[in-house]
Coordinates of C-alpha atoms in Angstrom, one line a residue:
M28 CA 21.6 -34.5 -6.8
Y29 CA 25.0 -33.2 -8.0
F30 CA 26.2 -32.2 -4.1
A31 CA 24.6 -33.7 -0.7
E32 CA 26.4 -33.3 2.7
H33 CA 25.7 -33.8 5.7
F34 CA 29.2 -34.6 7.8
D35 CA 27.7 -37.2 9.9
D36 CA 29.7 -40.1 8.8
L37 CA 32.9 -38.1 8.7
F38 CA 33.0 -38.0 12.6
D39 CA 35.3 -41.0 13.6
G40 CA 37.5 -39.6 16.2
A41 CA 40.5 -39.5 13.5
I42 CA 42.1 -36.3 13.0
D43 CA 42.3 -36.3 9.0
A44 CA 38.5 -37.8 8.5
I45 CA 37.2 -34.2 7.2
E46 CA 39.9 -34.9 3.8
K47 CA 37.9 -38.0 3.2
R48 CA 36.0 -35.7 0.8
W49 CA 37.1 -32.3 1.7
V50 CA 40.0 -30.5 0.7
K51 CA 41.6 -28.1 2.8
S52 CA 43.5 -25.6 0.9
K53 CA 47.4 -25.2 1.3
A54 CA 47.3 -22.0 -0.6
K55 CA 48.1 -18.2 0.4
K56 CA 46.9 -15.3 -1.2
D57 CA 48.7 -12.9 -3.5
D58 CA 48.0 -9.6 -1.9
A59 CA 48.4 -10.0 2.1
A60 CA 52.0 -9.8 3.8
E61 CA 53.4 -13.5 4.6
E62 CA 52.9 -13.8 7.8
V63 CA 48.8 -13.9 7.2
A64 CA 48.4 -14.5 3.2
K65 CA 48.2 -18.6 4.0
Y66 CA 45.0 -20.1 5.1
D67 CA 45.9 -21.6 8.1
G68 CA 42.3 -21.4 9.6
E69 CA 41.3 -24.6 11.6
W70 CA 38.4 -26.5 10.3
A71 CA 36.8 -29.3 12.3
V72 CA 33.6 -32.1 12.2
E73 CA 31.8 -31.5 15.0
Q74 CA 28.4 -31.9 16.9
P75 CA 27.2 -28.0 17.2
Q76 CA 27.7 -26.4 21.1
R77 CA 23.7 -27.0 21.7
P78 CA 23.0 -30.2 20.7
I79 CA 20.1 -30.3 18.9
L80 CA 19.8 -33.7 17.1
A81 CA 21.5 -36.8 17.9
N82 CA 24.5 -37.8 16.3
D83 CA 24.3 -34.6 14.2
Y84 CA 27.8 -33.6 12.9
G85 CA 28.7 -30.1 10.9
L86 CA 31.7 -28.9 9.3
V87 CA 32.9 -26.2 11.4
L88 CA 34.9 -23.1 11.4
K89 CA 37.1 -23.1 14.8
S90 CA 39.6 -20.7 14.3
K91 CA 38.7 -16.4 13.6
A92 CA 40.9 -13.8 12.3
K93 CA 42.7 -16.3 10.4
H94 CA 42.1 -17.0 6.5
A95 CA 40.4 -20.0 5.8
A96 CA 39.5 -22.2 2.7
I97 CA 38.2 -25.5 2.0
A98 CA 36.6 -27.2 -1.1
S99 CA 34.7 -30.6 -1.8
P100 CA 34.2 -32.0 -5.6
L101 CA 30.8 -32.3 -6.7
L102 CA 29.2 -36.3 -6.3
L103 CA 31.4 -38.7 -9.0
N104 CA 33.1 -35.0 -10.5
R105 CA 30.0 -34.7 -12.8
P106 CA 29.5 -30.9 -12.9
F107 CA 26.2 -28.8 -13.2
V108 CA 25.8 -27.1 -16.4
F109 CA 23.2 -25.0 -17.0
E110 CA 20.5 -26.3 -19.1
D111 CA 16.7 -27.0 -19.3
K112 CA 16.5 -27.2 -15.2
P113 CA 17.4 -25.3 -12.1
L114 CA 19.8 -24.8 -10.2
V115 CA 18.8 -25.2 -6.7
V116 CA 21.8 -24.6 -3.7
Q117 CA 20.9 -25.2 0.5
Y118 CA 22.7 -25.0 3.2
E119 CA 22.7 -24.5 7.0
V120 CA 24.5 -22.1 8.8
N121 CA 24.9 -21.7 13.0
L122 CA 26.7 -18.6 14.1
Q123 CA 27.4 -20.2 17.3
E124 CA 29.1 -17.3 18.6
G125 CA 27.1 -14.6 16.8
Q126 CA 29.0 -12.3 14.4
E127 CA 30.0 -9.2 14.4
C128 CA 32.9 -8.8 10.8
G129 CA 32.8 -11.7 8.9
G130 CA 31.0 -14.1 6.4
S131 CA 29.2 -17.4 5.7
Y132 CA 28.6 -17.8 2.2
I133 CA 30.0 -21.0 0.1
K134 CA 31.2 -20.0 -3.3
L135 CA 30.1 -22.9 -6.0
L136 CA 33.5 -23.0 -8.3
S137 CA 33.7 -22.9 -12.0
V138 CA 35.2 -26.2 -14.2
G139 CA 38.6 -25.1 -15.0
D140 CA 41.6 -25.1 -14.0
G141 CA 41.5 -23.6 -11.0
T142 CA 39.0 -26.2 -9.7
K143 CA 41.3 -29.1 -10.9
D144 CA 43.5 -28.9 -7.8
L145 CA 41.5 -27.7 -4.8
K146 CA 44.9 -27.4 -2.4
Q147 CA 45.6 -24.4 -4.5
F148 CA 41.7 -22.9 -3.9
H149 CA 42.2 -19.2 -2.5
D150 CA 40.0 -16.1 -3.2
K151 CA 41.4 -15.5 -6.6
T152 CA 39.9 -19.2 -7.8
P153 CA 37.2 -18.7 -10.9
Y154 CA 34.0 -19.5 -9.0
T155 CA 30.4 -19.1 -11.1
I156 CA 28.7 -18.1 -7.8
M157 CA 28.7 -16.5 -4.6
F158 CA 25.8 -16.9 -2.0
G159 CA 25.5 -16.7 1.7
P160 CA 25.2 -13.7 4.5
D161 CA 28.0 -11.8 5.4
K162 CA 27.8 -9.2 7.9
C163 CA 30.9 -6.3 9.0
G164 CA 29.6 -3.7 11.8
N165 CA 25.9 -2.4 10.5
D166 CA 26.3 -3.4 6.9
V167 CA 24.1 -6.6 6.8
K168 CA 24.3 -8.6 3.3
L169 CA 22.7 -11.7 1.5
H170 CA 24.8 -12.2 -1.5
F171 CA 24.0 -13.6 -4.6
I172 CA 27.1 -12.6 -6.9
F173 CA 27.3 -14.8 -10.2
R174 CA 30.1 -14.4 -13.0
H175 CA 28.6 -13.4 -16.4
V176 CA 31.0 -13.8 -19.6
N177 CA 30.7 -11.8 -22.0
P178 CA 29.8 -13.6 -25.2
I179 CA 32.0 -11.4 -27.6
N180 CA 34.9 -10.6 -25.9
G181 CA 35.2 -13.3 -23.0
T182 CA 35.6 -10.8 -20.7
I183 CA 34.1 -11.4 -17.1
T184 CA 32.1 -9.6 -14.7
E185 CA 30.5 -9.8 -11.4
K186 CA 26.5 -9.1 -11.4
H187 CA 25.6 -8.7 -8.1
C188 CA 22.3 -9.3 -6.9
N189 CA 20.0 -5.7 -5.6
K190 CA 19.5 -5.8 -1.7
Q191 CA 16.8 -7.0 -0.5
K192 CA 14.4 -4.8 1.3
D193 CA 14.3 -6.8 4.7
R194 CA 17.1 -6.8 7.1
L195 CA 18.3 -10.1 8.2
D196 CA 19.8 -9.5 11.7
D197 CA 18.4 -12.4 13.6
P198 CA 21.1 -15.0 12.1
F199 CA 23.9 -13.0 13.3
K200 CA 22.9 -12.9 16.9
D201 CA 20.7 -15.7 18.0
K202 CA 22.8 -18.3 17.7
R203 CA 20.3 -20.7 16.3
P204 CA 20.8 -22.6 12.8
H205 CA 19.3 -20.9 9.8
L206 CA 18.4 -22.5 6.3
Y207 CA 19.3 -20.4 3.2
Q208 CA 18.3 -21.6 -0.5
L209 CA 18.8 -19.6 -4.0
I210 CA 16.9 -20.7 -6.9
I211 CA 18.1 -19.7 -10.3
R212 CA 15.7 -20.8 -13.3
P213 CA 15.6 -21.3 -17.1
D214 CA 13.7 -18.3 -17.3
N215 CA 16.2 -15.9 -16.3
T216 CA 13.9 -15.6 -12.7
Y217 CA 15.6 -16.4 -9.2
T218 CA 14.5 -16.8 -5.4
I219 CA 16.0 -16.4 -2.7
R220 CA 14.5 -17.8 0.8
V221 CA 16.0 -18.0 4.7
D222 CA 14.2 -20.4 6.6
H223 CA 11.6 -21.3 4.1
K224 CA 10.5 -17.7 3.9
T225 CA 11.0 -15.9 0.4
V226 CA 13.5 -12.6 1.6
N227 CA 14.3 -11.9 -2.7
E228 CA 13.3 -12.5 -5.4
G229 CA 13.4 -10.9 -9.7
S230 CA 15.0 -11.2 -12.5
L231 CA 19.0 -11.8 -14.0
L232 CA 18.5 -9.6 -16.7
T233 CA 17.0 -6.5 -14.8
N234 CA 17.4 -6.9 -10.8
F235 CA 21.1 -7.1 -11.2
T236 CA 24.3 -4.0 -10.5
P237 CA 26.3 -3.8 -13.4
A238 CA 23.2 -4.4 -15.8
V239 CA 24.4 -8.1 -18.1
N240 CA 23.4 -6.5 -21.0
P241 CA 25.0 -3.2 -22.0
P242 CA 23.1 -0.3 -22.8
A243 CA 23.1 -0.2 -27.2
E244 CA 24.1 3.7 -27.4
I245 CA 27.0 5.0 -25.1
D246 CA 27.8 9.0 -25.4
D247 CA 30.9 10.0 -27.3
P248 CA 33.8 10.2 -25.5
E249 CA 35.2 13.0 -28.5
D250 CA 32.2 15.1 -28.9
R251 CA 32.6 18.4 -26.5
K252 CA 30.3 21.4 -25.7
P253 CA 30.9 24.6 -28.0
E254 CA 32.7 27.4 -25.7
N255 CA 29.8 29.7 -27.4
W256 CA 27.0 27.2 -25.6
D257 CA 24.5 29.1 -23.4
D258 CA 22.5 26.5 -21.1
R259 CA 21.8 29.1 -19.0
E260 CA 18.2 29.1 -18.4
K261 CA 18.4 32.4 -16.0
I262 CA 20.2 35.3 -16.1
P263 CA 20.2 38.1 -13.7
D264 CA 18.5 41.4 -15.1
P265 CA 21.2 43.8 -16.9
E266 CA 18.4 46.5 -16.7
A267 CA 18.1 46.4 -13.0
T268 CA 20.0 48.6 -10.6
K269 CA 19.6 49.0 -6.5
P270 CA 17.6 51.4 -5.0
D271 CA 18.9 54.6 -3.1
D272 CA 17.5 53.5 0.0
W273 CA 19.1 50.1 0.0
N274 CA 21.5 49.9 3.2
E275 CA 24.2 46.8 2.8
D276 CA 26.3 47.9 6.2
E277 CA 23.0 47.5 8.2
P278 CA 23.8 44.1 10.2
A279 CA 20.9 41.5 10.7
Q280 CA 20.6 41.7 15.0
I281 CA 21.1 44.6 16.9
P282 CA 20.9 45.7 20.3
D283 CA 17.1 45.6 21.9
P284 CA 16.6 49.6 22.2
K285 CA 13.2 48.8 24.5
A286 CA 15.3 46.5 26.8
T287 CA 16.7 47.7 30.1
K288 CA 18.9 46.9 33.2
P289 CA 16.9 44.8 35.4
A290 CA 17.1 46.3 39.2
G291 CA 20.3 44.8 41.5
W292 CA 22.6 43.8 38.3
L293 CA 26.4 44.2 40.0
D294 CA 28.0 46.2 37.4
D295 CA 31.3 46.2 39.4
V296 CA 31.6 42.4 40.1
E297 CA 33.9 40.4 37.9
E298 CA 32.0 37.5 36.7
M299 CA 34.8 34.8 37.0
V300 CA 37.2 35.5 39.8
P301 CA 40.7 33.7 40.8
D302 CA 40.0 30.9 42.8
S303 CA 41.7 31.7 46.3
S304 CA 42.1 27.5 47.5
A305 CA 44.1 27.3 44.3
V306 CA 47.9 26.8 45.0
K307 CA 50.8 26.3 42.7
P308 CA 52.1 23.2 41.8
E309 CA 55.3 22.3 43.3
D310 CA 56.9 21.3 39.6
W311 CA 55.8 24.8 38.0
D312 CA 58.8 26.3 36.4
N313 CA 58.0 30.1 35.4
D314 CA 60.5 29.9 32.8
M315 CA 59.4 27.3 31.2
D316 CA 55.5 27.7 31.9
G317 CA 55.4 31.1 32.8
E318 CA 54.0 33.1 35.3
W319 CA 51.4 31.4 37.4
E320 CA 48.0 32.5 38.0
P321 CA 45.7 30.4 39.6
P322 CA 42.5 29.3 37.1
L323 CA 39.3 31.4 37.4
I324 CA 36.0 30.4 38.6
P325 CA 32.4 31.6 39.0
N326 CA 31.9 34.5 41.3
P327 CA 29.8 33.3 44.5
M328 CA 28.3 36.9 44.9
C329 CA 26.8 36.4 41.1
E330 CA 25.2 33.5 42.7
K331 CA 22.7 35.0 44.0
A332 CA 22.3 38.2 42.3
V333 CA 20.3 39.2 38.8
G334 CA 23.5 39.6 37.6
C335 CA 27.0 40.8 37.5
G336 CA 29.7 42.1 35.2
L337 CA 29.2 44.5 31.9
W338 CA 25.6 44.5 31.5
K339 CA 24.5 44.3 27.7
A340 CA 20.9 44.2 25.3
P341 CA 19.9 41.3 24.5
M342 CA 20.3 41.1 20.3
V343 CA 17.1 41.0 18.6
P344 CA 16.1 41.1 14.5
N345 CA 16.9 44.4 12.7
P346 CA 14.1 45.4 11.0
N347 CA 15.9 47.8 8.6
Y348 CA 18.6 44.5 7.9
K349 CA 18.3 44.0 3.8
G350 CA 21.7 42.4 3.2
K351 CA 23.5 42.5 -0.2
W352 CA 21.7 43.3 -3.0
R353 CA 21.2 41.0 -6.0
P354 CA 19.2 41.9 -9.2
P355 CA 16.3 39.7 -9.8
L356 CA 16.7 36.4 -12.5
I357 CA 14.8 37.1 -15.9
A358 CA 14.2 34.2 -18.3
N359 CA 17.7 34.1 -20.8
V360 CA 16.4 34.8 -24.8
N361 CA 19.7 33.1 -25.8
Y362 CA 19.3 29.7 -23.9
Q363 CA 20.3 26.6 -25.8
G364 CA 19.4 24.2 -23.2
K365 CA 21.2 21.5 -21.3
W366 CA 24.2 20.5 -23.3
A367 CA 24.7 16.5 -23.7
P368 CA 27.4 14.8 -25.9
R369 CA 25.9 13.4 -28.9
K370 CA 25.3 9.2 -29.0
I371 CA 26.8 6.6 -31.0
P372 CA 26.2 2.6 -31.2
N373 CA 28.3 1.0 -28.6
P374 CA 31.2 -0.5 -29.9
D375 CA 31.1 -3.3 -26.9
F376 CA 27.0 -4.0 -27.1
F377 CA 25.7 -7.3 -26.7
E378 CA 22.7 -9.0 -26.2
D379 CA 22.2 -12.2 -24.0
L380 CA 19.2 -13.0 -23.2
T381 CA 19.8 -16.2 -21.4
P382 CA 22.2 -15.3 -18.8
F383 CA 20.8 -18.4 -16.7
R384 CA 23.8 -20.4 -19.2
M385 CA 26.5 -20.0 -16.7
T386 CA 29.9 -21.4 -16.2
P387 CA 29.2 -25.2 -15.3
I388 CA 29.9 -26.2 -11.6
A389 CA 32.4 -28.2 -10.6
A390 CA 32.9 -27.7 -6.6
V391 CA 31.8 -26.4 -3.7
G392 CA 34.3 -23.8 -1.8
I393 CA 34.3 -22.1 1.7
E394 CA 36.7 -19.4 1.6
L395 CA 36.4 -17.2 4.4
W396 CA 37.9 -14.3 6.8
S397 CA 35.4 -14.0 10.1
M398 CA 36.0 -12.4 13.5
S399 CA 33.9 -15.2 14.4
N400 CA 35.2 -18.7 15.3
D401 CA 32.7 -21.7 15.5
I402 CA 31.2 -21.0 12.3
L403 CA 28.6 -24.1 11.7
F404 CA 28.3 -25.2 7.9
D405 CA 25.6 -27.9 7.3
N406 CA 23.1 -30.3 5.3
I407 CA 25.0 -28.2 1.8
V408 CA 22.7 -29.3 -1.1
I409 CA 22.7 -29.0 -5.1
C410 CA 19.9 -30.7 -6.9
D411 CA 18.0 -29.7 -9.8
D412 CA 14.6 -30.2 -8.0
E413 CA 13.3 -28.2 -5.7
S414 CA 11.3 -30.7 -4.0
V415 CA 14.2 -32.6 -3.4
A416 CA 15.7 -30.0 -1.4
D417 CA 12.8 -29.5 0.6
E418 CA 12.8 -33.1 1.5
W419 CA 16.2 -33.3 2.6
A420 CA 15.3 -30.1 4.9
A421 CA 12.3 -31.4 5.9
Q422 CA 14.4 -33.9 7.5
T423 CA 17.1 -32.1 8.9
F424 CA 16.3 -28.3 9.4
D425 CA 12.6 -28.7 9.9
L426 CA 13.6 -31.4 12.9
K427 CA 16.1 -29.1 14.4
V428 CA 13.7 -26.0 14.3
K429 CA 10.5 -28.1 15.9
T430 CA 13.1 -29.5 18.3
L431 CA 14.2 -26.0 19.3
D432 CA 11.0 -24.7 19.8
R433 CA 9.5 -27.5 22.0
Q434 CA 12.8 -27.0 23.8
A435 CA 11.6 -23.4 24.5
M436 CA 8.1 -23.9 25.1
L437 CA 8.6 -26.7 27.9
H438 CA 11.3 -24.2 29.2
Q439 CA 8.9 -21.5 29.4
M440 CA 6.1 -23.7 30.8
F441 CA 8.6 -25.0 33.8
N442 CA 9.2 -21.4 34.3
N443 CA 5.7 -20.8 34.8
I444 CA 5.1 -23.6 36.7
F445 CA 7.9 -23.3 39.3
S446 CA 6.9 -19.0 39.3
S447 CA 3.5 -20.0 40.5
I448 CA 4.6 -23.0 43.0
R449 CA 7.0 -19.7 44.5
E450 CA 4.0 -18.1 44.5
K451 CA 1.9 -20.4 46.3
G452 CA 4.8 -21.4 48.8
D453 CA 5.3 -17.7 49.7
A454 CA 1.3 -17.2 50.2
K455 CA 1.4 -20.3 52.4
A456 CA 4.5 -18.9 54.1
E457 CA 2.6 -15.5 55.0
I458 CA -0.3 -17.0 56.3
G459 CA 1.5 -19.6 58.1
R460 CA 3.3 -16.1 59.7
K461 CA 0.4 -14.6 60.0
K462 CA -1.2 -17.5 62.6
K463 CA 2.0 -18.1 64.2
N464 CA 1.7 -14.4 65.5
D465 CA -2.1 -15.2 66.1
D466 CA -1.2 -18.1 68.2
Y467 CA 1.0 -16.2 71.0
P468 CA -0.5 -13.0 71.7
A469 CA -1.6 -14.4 75.1
P470 CA -0.2 -12.3 78.7
E471 CA 2.2 -14.3 80.4
H472 CA 0.1 -15.0 83.3
E473 CA -2.2 -16.4 80.7
Q474 CA 0.9 -18.5 79.2
D475 CA 1.1 -20.2 82.9
E476 CA -2.5 -20.9 83.2
L477 CA -2.2 -22.8 79.9
V478 CA 1.0 -24.2 80.5
G479 CA -0.5 -25.5 84.4
G480 CA 2.9 -24.7 86.2
A481 CA 5.5 -25.3 83.8
G482 CA 7.0 -21.7 83.9
E483 CA 9.7 -22.7 86.2
E484 CA 10.0 -26.3 84.5
A485 CA 10.9 -24.1 81.6
E486 CA 13.7 -22.3 83.1
D487 CA 15.1 -25.4 84.1
D488 CA 15.4 -27.0 80.8
G489 CA 16.1 -24.0 78.3
R490 CA 13.2 -24.5 76.6
S491 CA 10.8 -22.1 75.1
S492 CA 7.6 -20.9 76.7
K493 CA 6.0 -21.3 73.2
T494 CA 7.2 -24.5 73.0
K495 CA 5.3 -25.4 76.5
L496 CA 2.1 -23.5 74.8
N497 CA 1.8 -25.8 72.3
A498 CA 2.4 -29.1 74.5
A499 CA -0.5 -27.7 77.0
A500 CA -3.0 -26.4 74.1
T501 CA -2.2 -30.2 72.0
G502 CA -3.6 -33.6 73.2
S503 CA -2.0 -37.0 74.1
S504 CA -3.6 -37.5 70.3
G505 CA -2.0 -34.3 68.8
S506 CA -4.9 -32.3 68.6
R507 CA -6.1 -29.3 70.8
S508 CA -8.5 -29.6 73.4
A509 CA -11.7 -27.5 72.8
S510 CA -11.5 -26.0 76.8
S511 CA -7.9 -24.8 76.1
A512 CA -8.5 -23.8 72.5
G513 CA -11.9 -22.0 73.9
E514 CA -9.3 -20.2 76.3
A515 CA -6.9 -19.5 74.5
Y516 CA -8.2 -18.1 71.4
A517 CA -11.0 -16.0 70.0
E518 CA -12.0 -17.9 66.6
N519 CA -14.8 -18.8 64.3
E520 CA -15.6 -22.0 63.0
D521 CA -14.4 -21.5 60.0
E522 CA -10.8 -20.4 61.1
R523 CA -10.9 -23.5 63.4
D524 CA -11.4 -25.9 60.5
G525 CA -8.6 -24.8 58.7
D526 CA -5.9 -24.6 61.7
E527 CA -6.8 -28.0 62.8
A528 CA -6.0 -28.9 58.8
E529 CA -2.9 -27.1 59.3
E530 CA -1.9 -28.9 62.9
D531 CA -2.1 -32.3 62.0
E532 CA 0.5 -31.5 59.4
E533 CA 2.3 -29.7 62.0
D534 CA 2.0 -32.5 64.4
D535 CA 3.1 -35.4 62.1
E536 CA 6.2 -33.0 61.2
A537 CA 6.5 -32.7 65.0
Q538 CA 6.2 -36.5 65.7
E539 CA 9.1 -37.2 62.7
E540 CA 11.0 -34.2 64.4
A541 CA 10.3 -36.1 68.2
Q542 CA 11.6 -39.8 66.2
E543 CA 14.8 -37.9 64.6
M544 CA 15.6 -36.8 68.1
E545 CA 15.2 -40.0 69.5
A546 CA 16.9 -42.1 67.1
G547 CA 19.8 -38.9 67.6
E548 CA 19.8 -39.7 71.5
E549 CA 20.5 -43.8 70.9
E550 CA 22.7 -43.0 68.7
A551 CA 25.0 -40.4 70.9
S552 CA 24.9 -42.4 73.9
S553 CA 26.1 -45.3 72.4
S554 CA 29.2 -43.0 70.8
D555 CA 32.4 -41.8 72.6
A556 CA 31.4 -38.4 72.8
P557 CA 32.1 -36.7 76.1
V558 CA 29.3 -36.0 78.8
D559 CA 28.8 -32.8 80.9
S560 CA 27.9 -35.3 84.0
K561 CA 26.9 -31.6 86.1
N562 CA 23.4 -32.2 85.1
S563 CA 21.8 -35.1 83.1
E564 CA 19.7 -33.4 80.8
G565 CA 22.0 -31.3 79.6
G566 CA 24.4 -34.0 79.3
E567 CA 21.9 -35.3 77.1
G568 CA 21.5 -32.1 75.2
L569 CA 25.6 -31.9 74.5
K570 CA 25.4 -36.0 73.6
K571 CA 22.6 -34.7 71.2
R572 CA 24.8 -31.5 69.6
R573 CA 27.9 -33.5 69.9
A574 CA 26.7 -36.6 67.7
R575 CA 25.0 -34.2 65.0
K576 CA 28.3 -32.4 64.5
D577 CA 30.5 -35.5 64.5

């Protein structure tokens, strides 16, 4: 392991705890105005907005629309040297607010003067590799850039990896953590994975622009095409003449000679007429604005007519049209081929067959400008063994994904359960409504017989006749008597069995309500609520209502 950062132990409540291993840049950009040149973006070590694992923290870019830069040296200040082992770079990014324009890539800073003082880390600090996602508008990228040193003159050129075939849109909008992994091997092959899935792979020698090795020959910059060089493959026939009957003045389209004006066409009616309801604006100045005229509107008379105004026949292709005459083309007997400058040896030619041997790496840097805030970086790893990086991911990223998937599954399961409960409740309520509607269809004289003369009493105490009907149809044990049930309802045996089960539940609820009312009466009788002495039963009701209100 050359670098291993999980950030979890950097959260201890102290403001500068992050600076135990990371250095915030104090530099300024060279090509920016003073007010925006400094790196004043805010960094923090904190948990994700949506915590997944306990005590899991990450490095978060809190601010947006600001330049931000931070860096950390490799473990024990031991640089990674590109020799006989692969380079494995791996880290997590969670765009917690999504991203429309900005990057979330990292830079592997080169050994040299630029990394001796990381407080001066800025956009021009030399780096060896830049890797990670970037997006602005519809332009989505997954950068892999390495800086190649010309072995002849020492100049440095950025080599950009060719784009992967599939677009990577989800990481910029799903607000979940994503794992980015880059592997570069001594045989010059590379592999890029996102969430363990290979999205791009190839060779450092063939899959980069510009190519690592320049061409062996180049065009001679001093070579010029001769003035008498004829590179026309075909020429107009010099012996051809225009036919006598060729009329170049014939138009491409003419009025249809077969068309006739439809019957009912209003020739003398204008298509557009002045708006009679228009009023001259009060601020209209004839001297400044000219003579005011009401705006034109479609003529109402034309709406019901076939047409109005000047009738014109529709245009059709002209059978006599031939266009401008041109002589036919024939082979050029003086054709000398396409001219190209001669080739000369490339004075800058070199052949680097081991571009893997890049500039050694001394530090990890994050230098960004983004229109999104709360970008979370976590579990940054640099090593020379793929299995080590995979094991690190298994104990961090993979656990997060499993937890998120389990949460999503449980959420969906609970939604299904609640939906099923609501559907059953709605169905039961509908059955109850239907049964209640069937329970009280009896005419008034039948209700009086069932109640047994309780109608007058109902008027006295103000209670519903449906309540009396239930009371008459229910025995002292809470179930209906056979005789009353037979008189009041025309039901089959199955329906009565179902009704009796439901009535038992309703009776139990009624008993509980009665007990609550009795308790309310006892409480009300002992309270100081005022009592209506004109009616004792009404007084009790008043006590109940006021006690509940109190």
